[in-house]
Short mmCIF file of C-alpha atoms in Angstrom, two decimals:
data_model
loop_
_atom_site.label_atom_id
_atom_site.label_comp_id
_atom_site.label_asym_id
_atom_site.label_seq_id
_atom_site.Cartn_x
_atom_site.Cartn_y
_atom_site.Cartn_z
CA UNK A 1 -52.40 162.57 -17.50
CA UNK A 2 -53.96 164.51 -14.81
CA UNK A 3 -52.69 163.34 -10.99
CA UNK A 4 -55.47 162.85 -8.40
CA UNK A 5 -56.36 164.48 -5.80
CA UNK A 6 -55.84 163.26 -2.52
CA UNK A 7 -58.62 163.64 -0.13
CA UNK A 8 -56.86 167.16 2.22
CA UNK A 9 -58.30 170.21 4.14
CA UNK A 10 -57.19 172.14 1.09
CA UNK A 11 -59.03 170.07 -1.35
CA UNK A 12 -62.02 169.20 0.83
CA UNK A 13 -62.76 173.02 0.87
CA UNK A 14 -61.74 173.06 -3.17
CA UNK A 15 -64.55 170.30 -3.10
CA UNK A 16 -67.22 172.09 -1.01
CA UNK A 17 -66.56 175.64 -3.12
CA UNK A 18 -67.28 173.59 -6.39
CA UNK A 19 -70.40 172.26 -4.92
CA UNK A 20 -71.89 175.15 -4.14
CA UNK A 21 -70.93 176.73 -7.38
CA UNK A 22 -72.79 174.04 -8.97
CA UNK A 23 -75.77 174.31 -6.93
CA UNK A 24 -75.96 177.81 -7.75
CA UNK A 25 -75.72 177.41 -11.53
CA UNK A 26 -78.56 174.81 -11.06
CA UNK A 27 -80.89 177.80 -9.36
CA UNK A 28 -80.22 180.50 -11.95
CA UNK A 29 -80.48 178.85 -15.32
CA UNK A 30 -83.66 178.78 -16.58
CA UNK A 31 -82.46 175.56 -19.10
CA UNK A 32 -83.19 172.03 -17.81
CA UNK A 33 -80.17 170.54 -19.60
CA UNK A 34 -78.06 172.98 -17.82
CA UNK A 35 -79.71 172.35 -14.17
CA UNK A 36 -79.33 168.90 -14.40
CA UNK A 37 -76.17 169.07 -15.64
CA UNK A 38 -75.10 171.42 -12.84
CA UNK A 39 -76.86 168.97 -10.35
CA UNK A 40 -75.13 165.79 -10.89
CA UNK A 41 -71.80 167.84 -11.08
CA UNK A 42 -72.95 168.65 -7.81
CA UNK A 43 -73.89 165.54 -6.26
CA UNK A 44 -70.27 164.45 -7.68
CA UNK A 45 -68.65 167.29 -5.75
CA UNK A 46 -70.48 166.46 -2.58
CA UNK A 47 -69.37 162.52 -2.75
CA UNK A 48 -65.91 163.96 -3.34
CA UNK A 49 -66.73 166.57 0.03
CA UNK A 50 -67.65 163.86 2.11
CA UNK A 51 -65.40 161.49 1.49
CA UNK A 52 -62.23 164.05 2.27
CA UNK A 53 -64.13 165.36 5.51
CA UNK A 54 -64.18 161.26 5.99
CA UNK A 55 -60.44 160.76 5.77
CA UNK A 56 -59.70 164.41 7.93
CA UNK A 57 -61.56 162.88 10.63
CA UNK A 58 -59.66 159.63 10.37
CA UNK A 59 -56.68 161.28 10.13
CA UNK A 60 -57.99 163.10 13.40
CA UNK A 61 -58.40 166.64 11.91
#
């Protein structure tokens, strides 16, 4: 069993670098399973972004 992440600085910039990586497997395949694939992992990655920046700014980072 895999432990969580907790929404952090470290893992809210873990979050963002998986995002873009994403995004940018998305532009260069030329396979639509792939780039949609690559999208919603994406999308998932930026919910995960915006929810740490969320709790940094509660936590008054």
């Amino acid at each position: 069993m895999t432990a969580s992440l907790k929404p952090t600085l470290r893992n809210c910039e873990f979050y963002l670098a998986r995002m873009n990586a994403c995004q940018a497997e998305a532009r260069t395949t030329s396979l639509p399973n792939v780039r949609d694939r690559a999208l919603r992992a994406a999308a998932a990655w930026q919910e995960m972004y915006e929810k740490a920046r969320l709790f940094e700014k509660r936590q008054g980072r």
